[in-house]
Amino acid sequence: MDGEILQLSGPAGAVIVAHRPESSTTSLVATYARGFGHDPADTPGVAHLHEHLYLATLRSVMTAPIVAHAQTHADTMKISATVLTEASSDLVAALTTASQLLAAGRIDDDVRLRECRAIDVELSEWFGNPLLVTGHKLAALATQRHQLARFDECRIGGSSAITAQDLRAHAARHEAIYPERLVIVGSRPAEEWLPVADTLRAPSFAPDPTTNAPAEEPATPRSDLSGSDTRVYVGIPLQPGTPGNAEAAQLAAQILLHERGPLAEVGKRVGARFRGGSVVPGAGRVVVTGSWLVEDARQREAIGIAMSQHSGQAAPALIATQAAALPERRSAAVTNPATLAATVDAWQSGYGIDPTATSTPCADMIDRCVRTGWNQAVLVGAKPARSGPF
Ligand SMILES: [Zn+2]
């Protein structure tokens, strides 16, 4: 890859800059440590609504054309945006302004109600997809937070009941104002972004005691999920993500979801088709979720038994194939600033691929990553149900 990747650290977070001299656009991803898993128990959905309003505010304060989208996960809220290179400082200023406006409570009521309606539409589609719902619930189980109720609700709904005051309180939180990580890809050299790193410095930082509380009780398996009469779901947490082992975690996830991987093998053994799944980012962990289609009670039970009998070991040839495909994936990742920014962000949060690397993680490391996760798998819908000590 041309250019450099430089990390500019600040107490409030890290600014990671990829310098691509030839680029005509600037793309960035800002990650805030405020996901729906941090919602207060009495206002589920506040993080999601904050995400929508952040994006609306960002668009309204931008003077240059912008392509932007945002997403809330259990533990993070992300904003991704692309502008023409000349507008890059405009974008960063708008990013800072948007969070300040929200923290100051400058929220237009019409915009709030419009976004509440948009969220209602989104959620009706969202809850229509049992795999998505289950994936988030399983990811919630893996994050060990002191919020048991969130498991039942996914902590993402109820936006119409959220008042401007709730939003202001949410937006004023340290983690909602300062991104924990900002990835910038553009034509300006890294040093020119140093002032940006300064604007992201927080005046002080005190960890929020409520979000660091340990889980109150171990996760218990549930069977009351929509669609669970025809499926058995699995959630497999992969090891705490760091950039150092991000590629091993990424390859482990690919192997688990592969049509010749260990989850598919379990399905084959009992005659139930593995339907694949997805990778859900969590608090320092990645959760791989998937499901099997089951025909009867016998198959459900058989999946539980087959999972406990299997070690998670994947065929060495499959591991080798996935590792061998890395260079191609790396070059695909750097095709434009937006894909590169997303790749660097995923890599920094511990579940992506390193666009600058030339080697691949060793097979043992990938194998260990799969098996460690396998031992902590949570099965939903299988009997006897098995739930690991998260
Ligand atoms: Zn949304």
GROMACS .gro file of C-alpha atoms and ligand atoms in nm:
model
  391
    1MET     CA    1   0.000   0.000   0.000
    2ASP     CA    2   0.117   0.353  -0.072
    3GLY     CA    3   0.160   0.599   0.207
    4GLU     CA    4   0.181   0.537   0.578
    5ILE     CA    5  -0.040   0.446   0.870
    6LEU     CA    6   0.034   0.651   1.176
    7GLN     CA    7  -0.121   0.646   1.516
    8LEU     CA    8  -0.158   0.975   1.700
    9SER     CA    9  -0.258   0.900   2.056
   10GLY     CA   10  -0.450   1.123   2.290
   11PRO     CA   11  -0.591   1.052   2.635
   12ALA     CA   12  -0.942   1.048   2.494
   13GLY     CA   13  -0.866   0.805   2.220
   14ALA     CA   14  -0.651   0.731   1.922
   15VAL     CA   15  -0.637   0.897   1.584
   16ILE     CA   16  -0.515   0.661   1.316
   17VAL     CA   17  -0.419   0.818   0.987
   18ALA     CA   18  -0.355   0.643   0.658
   19HIS     CA   19  -0.182   0.879   0.418
   20ARG     CA   20  -0.273   0.811   0.056
   21PRO     CA   21  -0.120   1.088  -0.152
   22GLU     CA   22  -0.320   1.007  -0.466
   23SER     CA   23  -0.661   1.002  -0.299
   24SER     CA   24  -0.926   1.249  -0.417
   25THR     CA   25  -1.152   1.185  -0.117
   26THR     CA   26  -1.112   1.173   0.259
   27SER     CA   27  -1.291   0.902   0.454
   28LEU     CA   28  -1.316   0.860   0.824
   29VAL     CA   29  -1.468   0.630   1.081
   30ALA     CA   30  -1.532   0.767   1.431
   31THR     CA   31  -1.601   0.506   1.700
   32TYR     CA   32  -1.766   0.605   2.026
   33ALA     CA   33  -1.773   0.368   2.324
   34ARG     CA   34  -2.148   0.414   2.364
   35GLY     CA   35  -2.361   0.135   2.229
   36PHE     CA   36  -2.712   0.019   2.309
   37GLY     CA   37  -2.561  -0.202   2.577
   38HIS     CA   38  -2.485   0.115   2.775
   39ASP     CA   39  -2.842   0.239   2.766
   40PRO     CA   40  -2.988   0.322   3.107
   41ALA     CA   41  -3.246   0.059   3.210
   42ASP     CA   42  -3.530   0.313   3.195
   43THR     CA   43  -3.452   0.449   2.849
   44PRO     CA   44  -3.371   0.163   2.613
   45GLY     CA   45  -3.302   0.299   2.267
   46VAL     CA   46  -3.137   0.624   2.368
   47ALA     CA   47  -2.805   0.524   2.209
   48HIS     CA   48  -2.977   0.431   1.885
   49LEU     CA   49  -3.168   0.758   1.873
   50HIS     CA   50  -2.849   0.945   1.955
   51GLU     CA   51  -2.686   0.776   1.656
   52HIS     CA   52  -2.966   0.892   1.424
   53LEU     CA   53  -2.958   1.247   1.559
   54TYR     CA   54  -2.580   1.262   1.542
   55LEU     CA   55  -2.597   1.176   1.174
   56ALA     CA   56  -2.876   1.425   1.109
   57THR     CA   57  -2.681   1.698   1.291
   58LEU     CA   58  -2.361   1.613   1.107
   59ARG     CA   59  -2.540   1.643   0.773
   60SER     CA   60  -2.701   1.972   0.870
   61VAL     CA   61  -2.375   2.137   0.975
   62MET     CA   62  -2.173   2.017   0.675
   63THR     CA   63  -2.125   2.276   0.405
   64ALA     CA   64  -1.962   2.033   0.159
   65PRO     CA   65  -2.130   1.727   0.007
   66ILE     CA   66  -2.095   1.426   0.233
   67VAL     CA   67  -2.168   1.053   0.215
   68ALA     CA   68  -2.222   0.931   0.569
   69HIS     CA   69  -2.382   0.651   0.763
   70ALA     CA   70  -2.389   0.537   1.123
   71GLN     CA   71  -2.446   0.220   1.320
   72THR     CA   72  -2.500   0.127   1.684
   73HIS     CA   73  -2.370  -0.203   1.819
   74ALA     CA   74  -2.392  -0.341   2.172
   75ASP     CA   75  -2.083  -0.151   2.277
   76THR     CA   76  -2.008   0.111   2.015
   77MET     CA   77  -2.159   0.373   1.791
   78LYS     CA   78  -1.982   0.437   1.464
   79ILE     CA   79  -2.001   0.719   1.213
   80SER     CA   80  -1.846   0.666   0.870
   81ALA     CA   81  -1.817   0.957   0.628
   82THR     CA   82  -1.654   1.044   0.297
   83VAL     CA   83  -1.598   1.389   0.147
   84LEU     CA   84  -1.386   1.536  -0.131
   85THR     CA   85  -1.034   1.593  -0.005
   86GLU     CA   86  -1.068   1.973   0.010
   87ALA     CA   87  -1.354   1.934   0.258
   88SER     CA   88  -1.163   1.716   0.502
   89SER     CA   89  -1.112   1.983   0.767
   90ASP     CA   90  -1.475   2.085   0.723
   91LEU     CA   91  -1.573   1.726   0.803
   92VAL     CA   92  -1.367   1.704   1.120
   93ALA     CA   93  -1.499   2.041   1.239
   94ALA     CA   94  -1.854   1.921   1.169
   95LEU     CA   95  -1.791   1.600   1.361
   96THR     CA   96  -1.681   1.796   1.667
   97THR     CA   97  -1.964   2.047   1.629
   98ALA     CA   98  -2.229   1.776   1.596
   99SER     CA   99  -2.133   1.610   1.925
  100GLN     CA  100  -2.116   1.946   2.103
  101LEU     CA  101  -2.458   2.050   1.975
  102LEU     CA  102  -2.609   1.724   2.096
  103ALA     CA  103  -2.437   1.750   2.434
  104ALA     CA  104  -2.571   2.103   2.471
  105GLY     CA  105  -2.921   1.974   2.408
  106ARG     CA  106  -2.966   2.158   2.079
  107ILE     CA  107  -3.202   1.899   1.941
  108ASP     CA  108  -3.482   1.999   1.710
  109ASP     CA  109  -3.805   1.832   1.820
  110ASP     CA  110  -3.927   1.776   1.465
  111VAL     CA  111  -3.603   1.603   1.377
  112ARG     CA  112  -3.626   1.392   1.694
  113LEU     CA  113  -3.978   1.275   1.609
  114ARG     CA  114  -3.885   1.210   1.246
  115GLU     CA  115  -3.594   0.991   1.355
  116CYS     CA  116  -3.813   0.811   1.609
  117ARG     CA  117  -4.045   0.715   1.323
  118ALA     CA  118  -3.748   0.606   1.111
  119ILE     CA  119  -3.630   0.384   1.396
  120ASP     CA  120  -3.976   0.229   1.431
  121VAL     CA  121  -3.967   0.128   1.064
  122GLU     CA  122  -3.614  -0.002   1.099
  123LEU     CA  123  -3.698  -0.208   1.408
  124SER     CA  124  -4.003  -0.367   1.252
  125GLU     CA  125  -3.772  -0.501   0.980
  126TRP     CA  126  -3.505  -0.583   1.233
  127PHE     CA  127  -3.731  -0.788   1.458
  128GLY     CA  128  -3.858  -0.971   1.153
  129ASN     CA  129  -3.515  -1.129   1.116
  130PRO     CA  130  -3.465  -1.387   1.391
  131LEU     CA  131  -3.098  -1.438   1.309
  132LEU     CA  132  -3.023  -1.069   1.357
  133VAL     CA  133  -3.213  -1.054   1.684
  134THR     CA  134  -3.050  -1.370   1.811
  135GLY     CA  135  -2.709  -1.253   1.701
  136HIS     CA  136  -2.741  -0.938   1.908
  137LYS     CA  137  -2.878  -1.126   2.204
  138LEU     CA  138  -2.594  -1.374   2.192
  139ALA     CA  139  -2.347  -1.088   2.158
  140ALA     CA  140  -2.511  -0.922   2.458
  141LEU     CA  141  -2.456  -1.240   2.658
  142ALA     CA  142  -2.089  -1.230   2.570
  143THR     CA  143  -2.034  -0.875   2.688
  144GLN     CA  144  -2.079  -0.944   3.060
  145ARG     CA  145  -2.244  -0.620   3.152
  146HIS     CA  146  -2.448  -0.545   3.458
  147GLN     CA  147  -2.769  -0.519   3.262
  148LEU     CA  148  -2.971  -0.834   3.257
  149ALA     CA  149  -3.283  -0.674   3.114
  150ARG     CA  150  -3.103  -0.584   2.794
  151PHE     CA  151  -3.096  -0.947   2.702
  152ASP     CA  152  -3.473  -0.953   2.684
  153GLU     CA  153  -3.516  -0.633   2.489
  154CYS     CA  154  -3.184  -0.608   2.305
  155ARG     CA  155  -3.193  -0.256   2.443
  156ILE     CA  156  -3.269  -0.099   2.111
  157GLY     CA  157  -3.637  -0.008   2.113
  158GLY     CA  158  -3.871   0.245   2.268
  159SER     CA  159  -3.734   0.551   2.091
  160SER     CA  160  -4.064   0.742   2.084
  161ALA     CA  161  -4.067   0.752   2.466
  162ILE     CA  162  -3.722   0.912   2.478
  163THR     CA  163  -3.730   1.279   2.569
  164ALA     CA  164  -3.493   1.554   2.467
  165GLN     CA  165  -3.370   1.551   2.827
  166ASP     CA  166  -3.277   1.181   2.808
  167LEU     CA  167  -3.088   1.254   2.491
  168ARG     CA  168  -2.908   1.550   2.639
  169ALA     CA  169  -2.797   1.338   2.935
  170HIS     CA  170  -2.676   1.067   2.700
  171ALA     CA  171  -2.498   1.308   2.468
  172ALA     CA  172  -2.322   1.480   2.756
  173ARG     CA  173  -2.151   1.157   2.860
  174HIS     CA  174  -1.779   1.156   2.805
  175GLU     CA  175  -1.794   0.856   2.576
  176ALA     CA  176  -2.059   1.015   2.358
  177ILE     CA  177  -1.855   1.331   2.299
  178TYR     CA  178  -1.505   1.200   2.236
  179PRO     CA  179  -1.448   0.917   1.997
  180GLU     CA  180  -1.236   0.639   2.138
  181ARG     CA  181  -1.091   0.597   1.793
  182LEU     CA  182  -1.086   0.802   1.475
  183VAL     CA  183  -0.956   0.645   1.155
  184ILE     CA  184  -0.880   0.891   0.876
  185VAL     CA  185  -0.781   0.799   0.522
  186GLY     CA  186  -0.692   1.079   0.285
  187SER     CA  187  -0.424   1.266   0.093
  188ARG     CA  188  -0.304   1.486   0.378
  189PRO     CA  189   0.011   1.371   0.560
  190ALA     CA  190  -0.039   1.233   0.909
  191GLU     CA  191   0.129   1.528   1.088
  192GLU     CA  192  -0.136   1.760   0.951
  193TRP     CA  193  -0.393   1.576   1.156
  194LEU     CA  194  -0.213   1.643   1.485
  195PRO     CA  195  -0.443   1.936   1.569
  196VAL     CA  196  -0.735   1.695   1.527
  197ALA     CA  197  -0.585   1.465   1.787
  198ASP     CA  198  -0.583   1.765   2.020
  199THR     CA  199  -0.950   1.843   1.966
  200LEU     CA  200  -1.027   1.488   2.072
  201ARG     CA  201  -0.849   1.519   2.403
  202ALA     CA  202  -1.092   1.498   2.692
  203PRO     CA  203  -1.054   1.745   2.978
  204SER     CA  204  -1.053   1.458   3.227
  205PHE     CA  205  -1.141   1.097   3.229
  206ALA     CA  206  -1.313   0.900   3.502
  207PRO     CA  207  -1.433   0.551   3.414
  208ASP     CA  208  -1.807   0.511   3.445
  209PRO     CA  209  -1.864   0.273   3.739
  210THR     CA  210  -2.198   0.152   3.604
  211THR     CA  211  -2.052   0.020   3.281
  212ASN     CA  212  -1.766  -0.162   3.454
  213ALA     CA  213  -1.976  -0.358   3.698
  214PRO     CA  214  -1.936  -0.734   3.668
  215ALA     CA  215  -2.216  -0.952   3.543
  216GLU     CA  216  -2.460  -1.032   3.819
  217GLU     CA  217  -2.520  -1.389   3.729
  218PRO     CA  218  -2.400  -1.626   3.461
  219ALA     CA  219  -2.578  -1.636   3.131
  220THR     CA  220  -2.864  -1.877   3.113
  221PRO     CA  221  -2.978  -2.043   2.793
  222ARG     CA  222  -3.311  -1.926   2.656
  223SER     CA  223  -3.549  -2.096   2.426
  224ASP     CA  224  -3.807  -1.820   2.373
  225LEU     CA  225  -3.654  -1.661   2.065
  226SER     CA  226  -3.854  -1.586   1.757
  227GLY     CA  227  -3.794  -1.853   1.499
  228SER     CA  228  -3.642  -2.089   1.754
  229ASP     CA  229  -3.897  -2.358   1.676
  230THR     CA  230  -3.725  -2.424   1.346
  231ARG     CA  231  -3.370  -2.332   1.431
  232VAL     CA  232  -3.095  -2.385   1.681
  233TYR     CA  233  -2.868  -2.084   1.732
  234VAL     CA  234  -2.509  -2.069   1.839
  235GLY     CA  235  -2.299  -1.780   1.966
  236ILE     CA  236  -1.924  -1.827   1.988
  237PRO     CA  237  -1.717  -1.552   2.150
  238LEU     CA  238  -1.370  -1.520   2.007
  239GLN     CA  239  -1.078  -1.410   2.221
  240PRO     CA  240  -1.055  -1.051   2.336
  241GLY     CA  241  -0.964  -0.859   2.025
  242THR     CA  242  -0.643  -0.663   1.989
  243PRO     CA  243  -0.483  -0.545   1.666
  244GLY     CA  244  -0.213  -0.808   1.732
  245ASN     CA  245  -0.450  -1.102   1.707
  246ALA     CA  246  -0.721  -0.941   1.496
  247GLU     CA  247  -0.634  -1.146   1.188
  248ALA     CA  248  -0.638  -1.473   1.379
  249ALA     CA  249  -0.982  -1.382   1.517
  250GLN     CA  250  -1.102  -1.282   1.170
  251LEU     CA  251  -0.983  -1.607   1.014
  252ALA     CA  252  -1.128  -1.808   1.303
  253ALA     CA  253  -1.464  -1.639   1.236
  254GLN     CA  254  -1.445  -1.721   0.864
  255ILE     CA  255  -1.364  -2.083   0.946
  256LEU     CA  256  -1.652  -2.115   1.191
  257LEU     CA  257  -1.895  -1.980   0.931
  258HIS     CA  258  -1.749  -2.176   0.641
  259GLU     CA  259  -1.960  -2.436   0.465
  260ARG     CA  260  -1.689  -2.693   0.542
  261GLY     CA  261  -1.615  -2.559   0.891
  262PRO     CA  262  -1.681  -2.726   1.227
  263LEU     CA  263  -2.033  -2.580   1.268
  264ALA     CA  264  -2.134  -2.717   0.929
  265GLU     CA  265  -1.979  -3.051   1.033
  266VAL     CA  266  -2.196  -3.061   1.344
  267GLY     CA  267  -2.499  -3.003   1.122
  268LYS     CA  268  -2.393  -3.275   0.882
  269ARG     CA  269  -2.346  -3.520   1.166
  270VAL     CA  270  -2.707  -3.477   1.280
  271GLY     CA  271  -2.866  -3.411   0.940
  272ALA     CA  272  -2.947  -3.042   1.002
  273ARG     CA  273  -2.831  -2.777   0.759
  274PHE     CA  274  -2.601  -2.505   0.891
  275ARG     CA  275  -2.735  -2.174   0.765
  276GLY     CA  276  -2.425  -1.963   0.823
  277GLY     CA  277  -2.433  -1.649   1.029
  278SER     CA  278  -2.249  -1.329   1.101
  279VAL     CA  279  -1.981  -1.166   1.311
  280VAL     CA  280  -2.104  -0.923   1.577
  281PRO     CA  281  -1.857  -0.688   1.740
  282GLY     CA  282  -1.879  -0.683   2.119
  283ALA     CA  283  -1.693  -0.546   2.419
  284GLY     CA  284  -1.339  -0.653   2.341
  285ARG     CA  285  -1.474  -0.971   2.190
  286VAL     CA  286  -1.615  -1.075   1.860
  287VAL     CA  287  -1.916  -1.302   1.868
  288VAL     CA  288  -1.973  -1.536   1.579
  289THR     CA  289  -2.340  -1.624   1.551
  290GLY     CA  290  -2.499  -1.888   1.333
  291SER     CA  291  -2.796  -2.119   1.308
  292TRP     CA  292  -2.900  -2.463   1.191
  293LEU     CA  293  -3.238  -2.547   1.042
  294VAL     CA  294  -3.395  -2.827   1.243
  295GLU     CA  295  -3.686  -3.053   1.158
  296ASP     CA  296  -3.771  -3.206   1.491
  297ALA     CA  297  -3.690  -3.237   1.860
  298ARG     CA  298  -3.451  -3.522   1.795
  299GLN     CA  299  -3.233  -3.300   1.576
  300ARG     CA  300  -3.228  -3.020   1.833
  301GLU     CA  301  -3.103  -3.253   2.100
  302ALA     CA  302  -2.855  -3.408   1.864
  303ILE     CA  303  -2.701  -3.067   1.790
  304GLY     CA  304  -2.645  -3.005   2.161
  305ILE     CA  305  -2.478  -3.342   2.197
  306ALA     CA  306  -2.271  -3.307   1.879
  307MET     CA  307  -2.147  -2.963   1.988
  308SER     CA  308  -2.032  -3.094   2.324
  309GLN     CA  309  -1.858  -3.390   2.161
  310HIS     CA  310  -1.681  -3.181   1.898
  311SER     CA  311  -1.360  -2.997   1.987
  312GLY     CA  312  -1.408  -2.723   1.729
  313GLN     CA  313  -1.107  -2.840   1.538
  314ALA     CA  314  -1.114  -2.738   1.173
  315ALA     CA  315  -0.950  -2.923   0.886
  316PRO     CA  316  -0.590  -2.795   0.847
  317ALA     CA  317  -0.655  -2.754   0.472
  318LEU     CA  318  -0.944  -2.517   0.547
  319ILE     CA  319  -0.728  -2.307   0.779
  320ALA     CA  320  -0.454  -2.295   0.516
  321THR     CA  321  -0.699  -2.189   0.242
  322GLN     CA  322  -0.839  -1.906   0.453
  323ALA     CA  323  -0.491  -1.784   0.542
  324ALA     CA  324  -0.381  -1.803   0.179
  325ALA     CA  325  -0.667  -1.577   0.073
  326LEU     CA  326  -0.548  -1.295   0.300
  327PRO     CA  327  -0.325  -1.110   0.049
  328GLU     CA  328  -0.615  -1.087  -0.195
  329ARG     CA  329  -0.848  -0.958   0.077
  330ARG     CA  330  -0.587  -0.703   0.181
  331SER     CA  331  -0.558  -0.562  -0.167
  332ALA     CA  332  -0.937  -0.550  -0.201
  333ALA     CA  333  -0.952  -0.362   0.131
  334VAL     CA  334  -0.731  -0.079   0.011
  335THR     CA  335  -0.916  -0.010  -0.316
  336ASN     CA  336  -1.065   0.317  -0.189
  337PRO     CA  337  -1.041   0.540   0.119
  338ALA     CA  338  -1.380   0.432   0.254
  339THR     CA  339  -1.304   0.057   0.246
  340LEU     CA  340  -0.958   0.120   0.384
  341ALA     CA  341  -1.093   0.330   0.672
  342ALA     CA  342  -1.346   0.058   0.758
  343THR     CA  343  -1.074  -0.209   0.740
  344VAL     CA  344  -0.834  -0.018   0.963
  345ASP     CA  345  -1.114   0.048   1.211
  346ALA     CA  346  -1.213  -0.320   1.227
  347TRP     CA  347  -0.849  -0.422   1.261
  348GLN     CA  348  -0.793  -0.174   1.544
  349SER     CA  349  -1.097  -0.302   1.728
  350GLY     CA  350  -0.965  -0.654   1.706
  351TYR     CA  351  -1.159  -0.840   1.440
  352GLY     CA  352  -1.039  -0.730   1.100
  353ILE     CA  353  -0.744  -0.773   0.873
  354ASP     CA  354  -0.426  -0.570   0.883
  355PRO     CA  355  -0.398  -0.384   0.550
  356THR     CA  356  -0.025  -0.328   0.601
  357ALA     CA  357   0.078  -0.681   0.698
  358THR     CA  358   0.265  -0.913   0.467
  359SER     CA  359   0.261  -1.230   0.676
  360THR     CA  360  -0.035  -1.437   0.794
  361PRO     CA  361  -0.112  -1.563   1.146
  362CYS     CA  362   0.013  -1.915   1.204
  363ALA     CA  363  -0.230  -2.207   1.181
  364ASP     CA  364  -0.183  -2.292   1.551
  365MET     CA  365  -0.295  -1.947   1.657
  366ILE     CA  366  -0.608  -1.964   1.439
  367ASP     CA  367  -0.683  -2.315   1.562
  368ARG     CA  368  -0.645  -2.205   1.925
  369CYS     CA  369  -0.873  -1.909   1.864
  370VAL     CA  370  -1.149  -2.136   1.723
  371ARG     CA  371  -1.121  -2.394   2.001
  372THR     CA  372  -1.112  -2.144   2.288
  373GLY     CA  373  -1.426  -1.984   2.153
  374TRP     CA  374  -1.587  -2.323   2.097
  375ASN     CA  375  -1.548  -2.405   2.467
  376GLN     CA  376  -1.751  -2.095   2.552
  377ALA     CA  377  -2.024  -2.145   2.294
  378VAL     CA  378  -2.382  -2.057   2.388
  379LEU     CA  379  -2.652  -2.267   2.227
  380VAL     CA  380  -3.009  -2.145   2.213
  381GLY     CA  381  -3.292  -2.378   2.119
  382ALA     CA  382  -3.098  -2.703   2.162
  383LYS     CA  383  -3.182  -2.949   2.436
  384PRO     CA  384  -3.007  -3.029   2.651
  385ALA     CA  385  -2.911  -2.661   2.634
  386ARG     CA  386  -2.552  -2.576   2.703
  387SER     CA  387  -2.426  -2.242   2.810
  388GLY     CA  388  -2.067  -2.156   2.875
  389PRO     CA  389  -1.925  -1.960   3.166
  390PHE     CA  390  -1.902  -1.617   3.005
  391ZN      ZN  391  -3.109   0.305   1.307
   0.00000   0.00000   0.00000
